[in-house]
Amino acid sequence: MKQILSTFAALLIVGCHSLETTDSVIGKSPANSQSIQVEKAPVFIPLTKIELPTQNEKSAHIEKKITVFGINVFALEGVTDRDLKLVAHVLAQWIDNNEDGTPDNPAVLAEIVRQKSRMILGVTFDQIGPWHEHSQGILKYPHAPTYGLDVTTINHNWYGLPLSEYSQDHYLKEGLLPPDATTEETFHLITDVGYASVYPSIFWHGEVGSNPSEALRSYIAKRGEGQKGASMLTEAMDKARGGYFKHMPNQYPDNAWYTRSDDCGYKCFVGEYIHWGMITLVGLNETRQEGILDQWQIRNAQSMRKRDPELYGLLTNAEYNFPNTAPDGSYGD
């Protein structure tokens, strides 16, 4: 990974009044002697140090946090500093894949921040589920997109770290290859919230949410709601599944190559589909052997280009500036 060339990321967010900005005069004053004022971009630190929660966050049982390009990564009781830092570093690497201190797609980050998106880390899912139900509503912006990650699902082997005392048994016994929930859940936040909102005709998953972007509102006004054909991404996914299925079919068609076997809902299927494409593109599936064939039948970028050219084209289109390197959990090192 490249060394950070700048420790601050400048990001232009239009109409985000909750962030501090500074006015400056550009050019000469007009004839009426009134200076032309412009709003400077808010400045985000790529990674803060571990911080104590605010009183409001403490009331919601948050013990510590790190802010990543303006996105809060919260930790509940029992999560180690090491794992909080690891998740933050992976999120930062998805956002700033070349590690130059600036987001690769500023518009996508701006939308994620506008929606006050965040992550919540717990030791197990049994801790995170009740937190969503009983404590999330205490936070400011209770309906903000909040992505949970239980740290038992971190594959420390992949990041070259000693396993934790709470690592799942299969990591202890088998040392399974990547990806793990750290790379996955951080990526879901970026695509589900950011890309789907900024480029709805391309990446929308078919659900509106509580705080849709102006671009999504406009898009829905033109085409209407509904999941089928919601975007180029959903059309590509329906082709990969062998057809449009609101719910998981009893049996996928023989020509399908994306065959997830548990019904997590259409939006979830879309998020998993683009995640499968990304981890394939960056090389995380090449050595996984037969273990993924019951869900995904493409192992590398070359085969994805041939078998799923639609998804390959979306993920490699320079306009969207997706990552091209897998996170290794060491942003800036």
mmCIF file of C-alpha atoms in Angstrom:
data_model
loop_
_atom_site.group_PDB
_atom_site.id
_atom_site.type_symbol
_atom_site.label_atom_id
_atom_site.label_comp_id
_atom_site.label_asym_id
_atom_site.label_seq_id
_atom_site.Cartn_x
_atom_site.Cartn_y
_atom_site.Cartn_z
ATOM 1 C CA MET A 1 0.000 0.000 0.000
ATOM 2 C CA LYS A 2 1.177 3.501 -0.803
ATOM 3 C CA GLN A 3 2.248 5.947 1.866
ATOM 4 C CA ILE A 4 -0.254 8.694 2.649
ATOM 5 C CA LEU A 5 0.873 11.841 0.873
ATOM 6 C CA SER A 6 -1.553 14.069 2.728
ATOM 7 C CA THR A 7 -3.061 13.688 6.162
ATOM 8 C CA PHE A 8 -6.214 15.557 5.313
ATOM 9 C CA ALA A 9 -8.922 14.913 2.732
ATOM 10 C CA ALA A 10 -10.735 17.848 1.156
ATOM 11 C CA LEU A 11 -14.284 16.964 0.218
ATOM 12 C CA LEU A 12 -16.835 19.237 -1.416
ATOM 13 C CA ILE A 13 -20.272 18.732 0.072
ATOM 14 C CA VAL A 14 -23.020 20.949 -1.279
ATOM 15 C CA GLY A 15 -25.745 21.946 1.145
ATOM 16 C CA CYS A 16 -24.415 20.065 4.177
ATOM 17 C CA HIS A 17 -24.932 22.792 6.735
ATOM 18 C CA SER A 18 -24.050 20.727 9.774
ATOM 19 C CA LEU A 19 -20.356 20.768 8.877
ATOM 20 C CA GLU A 20 -18.079 23.712 9.620
ATOM 21 C CA THR A 21 -16.987 25.667 6.555
ATOM 22 C CA THR A 22 -14.868 28.731 5.889
ATOM 23 C CA ASP A 23 -15.699 31.514 3.440
ATOM 24 C CA SER A 24 -13.070 33.124 1.235
ATOM 25 C CA VAL A 25 -12.937 35.723 -1.484
ATOM 26 C CA ILE A 26 -12.013 34.550 -4.972
ATOM 27 C CA GLY A 27 -10.900 37.067 -7.587
ATOM 28 C CA LYS A 28 -11.481 40.810 -7.501
ATOM 29 C CA SER A 29 -14.439 42.514 -5.927
ATOM 30 C CA PRO A 30 -17.170 43.479 -8.393
ATOM 31 C CA ALA A 31 -18.087 47.078 -9.098
ATOM 32 C CA ASN A 32 -20.523 47.216 -6.185
ATOM 33 C CA SER A 33 -17.607 46.424 -3.846
ATOM 34 C CA GLN A 34 -19.383 43.331 -2.447
ATOM 35 C CA SER A 35 -16.954 40.440 -2.172
ATOM 36 C CA ILE A 36 -17.877 37.175 -3.820
ATOM 37 C CA GLN A 37 -18.117 34.598 -1.068
ATOM 38 C CA VAL A 38 -17.668 30.890 -1.721
ATOM 39 C CA GLU A 39 -17.943 27.986 0.637
ATOM 40 C CA LYS A 40 -14.785 26.012 1.105
ATOM 41 C CA ALA A 41 -14.828 22.256 1.316
ATOM 42 C CA PRO A 42 -14.979 20.756 4.794
ATOM 43 C CA VAL A 43 -11.799 18.981 5.786
ATOM 44 C CA PHE A 44 -11.911 15.390 6.992
ATOM 45 C CA ILE A 45 -9.121 13.551 8.717
ATOM 46 C CA PRO A 46 -8.810 10.105 7.094
ATOM 47 C CA LEU A 47 -8.379 8.378 10.459
ATOM 48 C CA THR A 48 -8.665 9.767 13.962
ATOM 49 C CA LYS A 49 -7.170 8.117 16.988
ATOM 50 C CA ILE A 50 -9.439 6.134 19.285
ATOM 51 C CA GLU A 51 -11.759 8.605 20.975
ATOM 52 C CA LEU A 52 -14.102 8.486 23.942
ATOM 53 C CA PRO A 53 -17.817 8.703 23.143
ATOM 54 C CA THR A 54 -19.904 11.806 23.634
ATOM 55 C CA GLN A 55 -22.406 11.754 26.468
ATOM 56 C CA ASN A 56 -25.162 10.889 24.014
ATOM 57 C CA GLU A 57 -23.117 8.042 22.552
ATOM 58 C CA LYS A 58 -22.187 6.816 26.017
ATOM 59 C CA SER A 59 -25.884 6.639 26.862
ATOM 60 C CA ALA A 60 -26.234 4.311 23.868
ATOM 61 C CA HIS A 61 -23.591 1.988 25.411
ATOM 62 C CA ILE A 62 -20.807 2.977 23.026
ATOM 63 C CA GLU A 63 -17.403 2.658 24.707
ATOM 64 C CA LYS A 64 -15.077 4.140 22.075
ATOM 65 C CA LYS A 65 -14.923 5.188 18.463
ATOM 66 C CA ILE A 66 -12.758 6.110 15.504
ATOM 67 C CA THR A 67 -13.857 8.511 12.785
ATOM 68 C CA VAL A 68 -12.931 7.562 9.212
ATOM 69 C CA PHE A 69 -13.324 10.379 6.665
ATOM 70 C CA GLY A 70 -16.230 11.705 8.739
ATOM 71 C CA ILE A 71 -17.840 8.281 9.302
ATOM 72 C CA ASN A 72 -18.157 7.091 12.894
ATOM 73 C CA VAL A 73 -17.025 3.555 13.701
ATOM 74 C CA PHE A 74 -18.430 2.759 17.140
ATOM 75 C CA ALA A 75 -17.420 -0.092 19.459
ATOM 76 C CA LEU A 76 -19.470 -1.744 22.169
ATOM 77 C CA GLU A 77 -18.163 -3.351 25.352
ATOM 78 C CA GLY A 78 -15.547 -6.060 24.820
ATOM 79 C CA VAL A 79 -14.263 -4.972 21.407
ATOM 80 C CA THR A 80 -10.497 -4.572 21.560
ATOM 81 C CA ASP A 81 -8.667 -1.458 20.445
ATOM 82 C CA ARG A 82 -6.845 -3.608 17.906
ATOM 83 C CA ASP A 83 -10.038 -4.710 16.176
ATOM 84 C CA LEU A 84 -11.592 -1.259 16.229
ATOM 85 C CA LYS A 85 -8.470 0.089 14.521
ATOM 86 C CA LEU A 86 -8.448 -2.783 12.038
ATOM 87 C CA VAL A 87 -12.033 -2.170 10.894
ATOM 88 C CA ALA A 88 -11.339 1.561 10.618
ATOM 89 C CA HIS A 89 -8.244 0.939 8.505
ATOM 90 C CA VAL A 90 -10.132 -1.382 6.144
ATOM 91 C CA LEU A 91 -12.942 1.159 5.721
ATOM 92 C CA ALA A 92 -10.359 3.848 4.992
ATOM 93 C CA GLN A 93 -8.716 1.631 2.365
ATOM 94 C CA TRP A 94 -12.007 1.039 0.570
ATOM 95 C CA ILE A 95 -12.642 4.800 0.505
ATOM 96 C CA ASP A 96 -9.078 5.855 -0.345
ATOM 97 C CA ASN A 97 -7.664 2.838 -2.130
ATOM 98 C CA ASN A 98 -4.493 4.543 -3.352
ATOM 99 C CA GLU A 99 -3.930 5.956 0.140
ATOM 100 C CA ASP A 100 -3.126 9.507 -0.894
ATOM 101 C CA GLY A 101 -5.256 10.992 1.886
ATOM 102 C CA THR A 102 -8.240 11.894 -0.318
ATOM 103 C CA PRO A 103 -11.370 9.860 -1.145
ATOM 104 C CA ASP A 104 -11.276 8.146 -4.523
ATOM 105 C CA ASN A 105 -14.889 9.168 -5.187
ATOM 106 C CA PRO A 106 -15.653 12.374 -3.251
ATOM 107 C CA ALA A 107 -19.337 12.410 -4.271
ATOM 108 C CA VAL A 108 -19.895 8.931 -2.840
ATOM 109 C CA LEU A 109 -18.215 9.842 0.446
ATOM 110 C CA ALA A 110 -20.189 13.093 0.602
ATOM 111 C CA GLU A 111 -23.450 11.152 0.387
ATOM 112 C CA ILE A 112 -22.390 8.634 3.026
ATOM 113 C CA VAL A 113 -21.530 11.496 5.383
ATOM 114 C CA ARG A 114 -24.692 13.426 4.508
ATOM 115 C CA GLN A 115 -26.762 10.472 5.666
ATOM 116 C CA LYS A 116 -24.744 10.308 8.930
ATOM 117 C CA SER A 117 -23.848 6.704 8.104
ATOM 118 C CA ARG A 118 -21.902 4.745 10.710
ATOM 119 C CA MET A 119 -20.760 1.325 11.853
ATOM 120 C CA ILE A 120 -21.319 -0.460 15.142
ATOM 121 C CA LEU A 121 -18.918 -3.181 16.311
ATOM 122 C CA GLY A 122 -19.803 -5.786 18.900
ATOM 123 C CA VAL A 123 -18.112 -8.953 20.056
ATOM 124 C CA THR A 124 -20.945 -11.152 18.755
ATOM 125 C CA PHE A 125 -24.070 -10.664 16.687
ATOM 126 C CA ASP A 126 -26.097 -11.415 19.806
ATOM 127 C CA GLN A 127 -24.702 -8.170 21.197
ATOM 128 C CA ILE A 128 -25.331 -6.121 18.051
ATOM 129 C CA GLY A 129 -28.926 -7.208 17.442
ATOM 130 C CA PRO A 130 -30.253 -6.005 20.814
ATOM 131 C CA TRP A 131 -28.206 -2.813 20.460
ATOM 132 C CA HIS A 132 -29.991 -1.995 17.184
ATOM 133 C CA GLU A 133 -33.329 -2.672 18.862
ATOM 134 C CA HIS A 134 -32.842 -0.890 22.179
ATOM 135 C CA SER A 135 -29.928 1.558 21.954
ATOM 136 C CA GLN A 136 -29.616 2.892 18.414
ATOM 137 C CA GLY A 137 -32.664 5.101 18.935
ATOM 138 C CA ILE A 138 -30.837 6.931 21.716
ATOM 139 C CA LEU A 139 -28.254 8.264 19.291
ATOM 140 C CA LYS A 140 -28.561 11.495 17.423
ATOM 141 C CA TYR A 141 -29.920 10.657 13.963
ATOM 142 C CA PRO A 142 -31.529 7.393 15.124
ATOM 143 C CA HIS A 143 -32.555 6.380 11.602
ATOM 144 C CA ALA A 144 -29.140 6.904 10.015
ATOM 145 C CA PRO A 145 -27.747 3.891 8.106
ATOM 146 C CA THR A 146 -25.922 1.813 10.718
ATOM 147 C CA TYR A 147 -23.968 -1.276 9.667
ATOM 148 C CA GLY A 148 -23.170 -3.893 12.283
ATOM 149 C CA LEU A 149 -20.093 -6.098 12.439
ATOM 150 C CA ASP A 150 -19.376 -8.726 15.087
ATOM 151 C CA VAL A 151 -15.642 -9.034 15.546
ATOM 152 C CA THR A 152 -15.744 -12.809 16.011
ATOM 153 C CA THR A 153 -16.045 -12.857 12.212
ATOM 154 C CA ILE A 154 -12.716 -11.103 11.650
ATOM 155 C CA ASN A 155 -10.188 -13.407 10.026
ATOM 156 C CA HIS A 156 -7.036 -12.191 11.736
ATOM 157 C CA ASN A 157 -5.013 -14.707 9.712
ATOM 158 C CA TRP A 158 -5.665 -12.635 6.602
ATOM 159 C CA TYR A 159 -4.300 -9.466 8.200
ATOM 160 C CA GLY A 160 -1.232 -11.174 9.650
ATOM 161 C CA LEU A 161 -2.437 -10.704 13.223
ATOM 162 C CA PRO A 162 -2.666 -13.164 16.110
ATOM 163 C CA LEU A 163 -6.146 -14.559 16.540
ATOM 164 C CA SER A 164 -8.264 -13.063 19.313
ATOM 165 C CA GLU A 165 -9.713 -15.005 22.204
ATOM 166 C CA TYR A 166 -13.146 -14.564 20.623
ATOM 167 C CA SER A 167 -12.252 -15.678 17.071
ATOM 168 C CA GLN A 168 -14.677 -18.175 15.601
ATOM 169 C CA ASP A 169 -13.573 -21.799 15.792
ATOM 170 C CA HIS A 170 -13.081 -22.256 12.057
ATOM 171 C CA TYR A 171 -10.499 -19.474 12.015
ATOM 172 C CA LEU A 172 -8.693 -21.171 14.881
ATOM 173 C CA LYS A 173 -8.707 -24.572 13.213
ATOM 174 C CA GLU A 174 -8.581 -23.900 9.495
ATOM 175 C CA GLY A 175 -7.157 -20.424 9.011
ATOM 176 C CA LEU A 176 -9.688 -19.768 6.263
ATOM 177 C CA LEU A 177 -8.664 -17.468 3.472
ATOM 178 C CA PRO A 178 -10.183 -14.005 2.979
ATOM 179 C CA PRO A 179 -12.489 -12.219 2.671
ATOM 180 C CA ASP A 180 -13.971 -11.770 6.110
ATOM 181 C CA ALA A 181 -16.744 -9.634 7.557
ATOM 182 C CA THR A 182 -14.411 -6.660 7.926
ATOM 183 C CA THR A 183 -13.870 -6.289 4.194
ATOM 184 C CA GLU A 184 -17.500 -7.147 3.500
ATOM 185 C CA GLU A 185 -19.526 -4.990 5.878
ATOM 186 C CA THR A 186 -17.435 -1.873 5.303
ATOM 187 C CA PHE A 187 -17.876 -2.340 1.554
ATOM 188 C CA HIS A 188 -21.647 -2.765 1.916
ATOM 189 C CA LEU A 189 -21.900 0.606 3.630
ATOM 190 C CA ILE A 190 -20.097 2.288 0.731
ATOM 191 C CA THR A 191 -22.161 0.694 -2.035
ATOM 192 C CA ASP A 192 -25.584 0.471 -0.354
ATOM 193 C CA VAL A 193 -25.550 4.078 0.832
ATOM 194 C CA GLY A 194 -23.038 5.929 -1.330
ATOM 195 C CA TYR A 195 -23.052 4.480 -4.829
ATOM 196 C CA ALA A 196 -26.764 3.628 -4.833
ATOM 197 C CA SER A 197 -27.643 7.221 -3.895
ATOM 198 C CA VAL A 198 -25.204 9.090 -6.131
ATOM 199 C CA TYR A 199 -25.753 6.929 -9.239
ATOM 200 C CA PRO A 200 -29.255 5.490 -8.783
ATOM 201 C CA SER A 201 -29.781 4.474 -12.417
ATOM 202 C CA ILE A 202 -26.549 2.482 -12.205
ATOM 203 C CA PHE A 203 -26.326 1.098 -8.634
ATOM 204 C CA TRP A 204 -29.697 1.515 -6.881
ATOM 205 C CA HIS A 205 -30.872 -1.610 -5.066
ATOM 206 C CA GLY A 206 -34.599 -0.880 -5.221
ATOM 207 C CA GLU A 207 -35.305 0.360 -1.677
ATOM 208 C CA VAL A 208 -35.719 4.027 -0.778
ATOM 209 C CA GLY A 209 -34.672 4.403 2.872
ATOM 210 C CA SER A 210 -35.506 7.248 5.243
ATOM 211 C CA ASN A 211 -33.261 9.955 3.795
ATOM 212 C CA PRO A 212 -32.912 9.517 0.017
ATOM 213 C CA SER A 213 -30.616 11.736 -1.998
ATOM 214 C CA GLU A 214 -31.944 14.312 -4.437
ATOM 215 C CA ALA A 215 -30.592 12.174 -7.271
ATOM 216 C CA LEU A 216 -32.559 9.160 -6.050
ATOM 217 C CA ARG A 217 -35.726 11.204 -5.512
ATOM 218 C CA SER A 218 -35.478 12.509 -9.053
ATOM 219 C CA TYR A 219 -34.805 9.063 -10.451
ATOM 220 C CA ILE A 220 -37.786 7.514 -8.670
ATOM 221 C CA ALA A 221 -40.019 10.384 -9.825
ATOM 222 C CA LYS A 222 -39.144 9.498 -13.418
ATOM 223 C CA ARG A 223 -39.324 5.703 -13.273
ATOM 224 C CA GLY A 224 -41.341 4.938 -10.155
ATOM 225 C CA GLU A 225 -40.447 2.543 -7.380
ATOM 226 C CA GLY A 226 -39.996 -1.194 -7.723
ATOM 227 C CA GLN A 227 -37.067 -3.565 -7.623
ATOM 228 C CA LYS A 228 -37.215 -5.198 -11.025
ATOM 229 C CA GLY A 229 -34.994 -3.282 -13.418
ATOM 230 C CA ALA A 230 -34.198 -0.746 -10.705
ATOM 231 C CA SER A 231 -30.708 -0.118 -12.078
ATOM 232 C CA MET A 232 -28.026 -1.517 -14.318
ATOM 233 C CA LEU A 233 -26.703 -3.367 -11.274
ATOM 234 C CA THR A 234 -29.990 -5.139 -10.544
ATOM 235 C CA GLU A 235 -30.383 -6.041 -14.225
ATOM 236 C CA ALA A 236 -26.902 -7.551 -14.194
ATOM 237 C CA MET A 237 -27.691 -9.438 -10.990
ATOM 238 C CA ASP A 238 -30.956 -10.829 -12.367
ATOM 239 C CA LYS A 239 -29.022 -12.137 -15.339
ATOM 240 C CA ALA A 240 -26.427 -13.697 -13.009
ATOM 241 C CA ARG A 241 -29.229 -15.413 -11.041
ATOM 242 C CA GLY A 242 -30.939 -16.662 -14.184
ATOM 243 C CA GLY A 243 -33.918 -14.310 -13.885
ATOM 244 C CA TYR A 244 -35.709 -11.838 -11.630
ATOM 245 C CA PHE A 245 -36.610 -13.399 -8.278
ATOM 246 C CA LYS A 246 -38.141 -11.239 -5.569
ATOM 247 C CA HIS A 247 -37.500 -14.154 -3.241
ATOM 248 C CA MET A 248 -34.936 -16.910 -3.531
ATOM 249 C CA PRO A 249 -36.157 -19.628 -5.921
ATOM 250 C CA ASN A 250 -36.393 -23.243 -4.831
ATOM 251 C CA GLN A 251 -33.828 -24.003 -7.527
ATOM 252 C CA TYR A 252 -31.772 -21.661 -9.643
ATOM 253 C CA PRO A 253 -31.709 -22.099 -13.429
ATOM 254 C CA ASP A 254 -28.771 -24.082 -14.777
ATOM 255 C CA ASN A 255 -27.307 -20.990 -16.441
ATOM 256 C CA ALA A 256 -27.062 -19.010 -13.160
ATOM 257 C CA TRP A 257 -23.672 -18.222 -11.625
ATOM 258 C CA TYR A 258 -24.809 -16.226 -8.589
ATOM 259 C CA THR A 259 -26.736 -18.698 -6.452
ATOM 260 C CA ARG A 260 -26.841 -17.494 -2.851
ATOM 261 C CA SER A 261 -28.836 -20.076 -0.910
ATOM 262 C CA ASP A 262 -30.422 -18.094 1.945
ATOM 263 C CA ASP A 263 -33.155 -15.563 1.354
ATOM 264 C CA CYS A 264 -31.921 -12.324 2.891
ATOM 265 C CA GLY A 265 -34.155 -10.071 0.778
ATOM 266 C CA TYR A 266 -33.692 -8.496 -2.646
ATOM 267 C CA LYS A 267 -31.656 -5.501 -1.454
ATOM 268 C CA CYS A 268 -29.353 -7.864 0.411
ATOM 269 C CA PHE A 269 -28.917 -9.995 -2.703
ATOM 270 C CA VAL A 270 -27.893 -6.884 -4.647
ATOM 271 C CA GLY A 271 -25.353 -5.881 -2.001
ATOM 272 C CA GLU A 272 -23.901 -9.381 -1.864
ATOM 273 C CA TYR A 273 -23.699 -9.522 -5.654
ATOM 274 C CA ILE A 274 -21.599 -6.392 -6.050
ATOM 275 C CA HIS A 275 -19.459 -7.516 -3.111
ATOM 276 C CA TRP A 276 -18.805 -10.872 -4.810
ATOM 277 C CA GLY A 277 -17.785 -8.947 -7.914
ATOM 278 C CA MET A 278 -15.420 -6.658 -6.037
ATOM 279 C CA ILE A 279 -13.605 -9.354 -4.065
ATOM 280 C CA THR A 280 -13.269 -11.346 -7.273
ATOM 281 C CA LEU A 281 -11.849 -8.341 -9.084
ATOM 282 C CA VAL A 282 -9.198 -7.660 -6.420
ATOM 283 C CA GLY A 283 -8.099 -11.290 -6.285
ATOM 284 C CA LEU A 284 -9.585 -12.542 -3.024
ATOM 285 C CA ASN A 285 -11.342 -15.521 -4.597
ATOM 286 C CA GLU A 286 -8.533 -17.036 -6.636
ATOM 287 C CA THR A 287 -7.372 -19.482 -3.963
ATOM 288 C CA ARG A 288 -10.698 -20.265 -2.312
ATOM 289 C CA GLN A 289 -11.039 -23.503 -4.292
ATOM 290 C CA GLU A 290 -14.438 -25.180 -4.189
ATOM 291 C CA GLY A 291 -15.705 -23.414 -1.089
ATOM 292 C CA ILE A 292 -17.582 -20.660 -2.908
ATOM 293 C CA LEU A 293 -19.157 -22.540 -5.805
ATOM 294 C CA ASP A 294 -22.501 -22.984 -4.074
ATOM 295 C CA GLN A 295 -22.898 -19.176 -4.121
ATOM 296 C CA TRP A 296 -20.578 -17.739 -6.766
ATOM 297 C CA GLN A 297 -18.968 -19.500 -9.694
ATOM 298 C CA ILE A 298 -16.404 -16.919 -10.792
ATOM 299 C CA ARG A 299 -12.915 -16.936 -9.291
ATOM 300 C CA ASN A 300 -10.883 -14.187 -10.950
ATOM 301 C CA ALA A 301 -11.120 -10.954 -12.903
ATOM 302 C CA GLN A 302 -10.403 -12.597 -16.243
ATOM 303 C CA SER A 303 -13.243 -15.085 -15.906
ATOM 304 C CA MET A 304 -15.592 -12.376 -14.587
ATOM 305 C CA ARG A 305 -14.891 -10.250 -17.637
ATOM 306 C CA LYS A 306 -16.047 -13.132 -19.838
ATOM 307 C CA ARG A 307 -18.937 -14.513 -17.815
ATOM 308 C CA ASP A 308 -20.309 -11.343 -16.208
ATOM 309 C CA PRO A 309 -19.208 -8.483 -18.465
ATOM 310 C CA GLU A 310 -21.943 -6.195 -17.127
ATOM 311 C CA LEU A 311 -20.713 -6.309 -13.541
ATOM 312 C CA TYR A 312 -17.088 -6.239 -14.638
ATOM 313 C CA GLY A 313 -17.806 -3.123 -16.679
ATOM 314 C CA LEU A 314 -19.465 -1.325 -13.763
ATOM 315 C CA LEU A 315 -16.652 -2.078 -11.332
ATOM 316 C CA THR A 316 -13.882 -1.073 -13.738
ATOM 317 C CA ASN A 317 -15.510 2.050 -15.166
ATOM 318 C CA ALA A 318 -13.195 4.967 -14.352
ATOM 319 C CA GLU A 319 -16.188 7.264 -13.777
ATOM 320 C CA TYR A 320 -17.090 5.414 -10.570
ATOM 321 C CA ASN A 321 -13.516 4.901 -9.363
ATOM 322 C CA PHE A 322 -14.008 1.683 -7.427
ATOM 323 C CA PRO A 323 -11.059 0.185 -5.528
ATOM 324 C CA ASN A 324 -8.667 -2.059 -7.435
ATOM 325 C CA THR A 325 -6.628 -3.392 -4.510
ATOM 326 C CA ALA A 326 -7.813 -5.489 -1.580
ATOM 327 C CA PRO A 327 -7.557 -3.824 1.852
ATOM 328 C CA ASP A 328 -4.872 -5.313 4.088
ATOM 329 C CA GLY A 329 -5.847 -3.456 7.263
ATOM 330 C CA SER A 330 -2.847 -1.143 7.297
ATOM 331 C CA TYR A 331 -3.994 2.188 5.880
ATOM 332 C CA GLY A 332 -1.070 4.543 5.468
ATOM 333 C CA ASP A 333 1.558 2.097 6.718
#
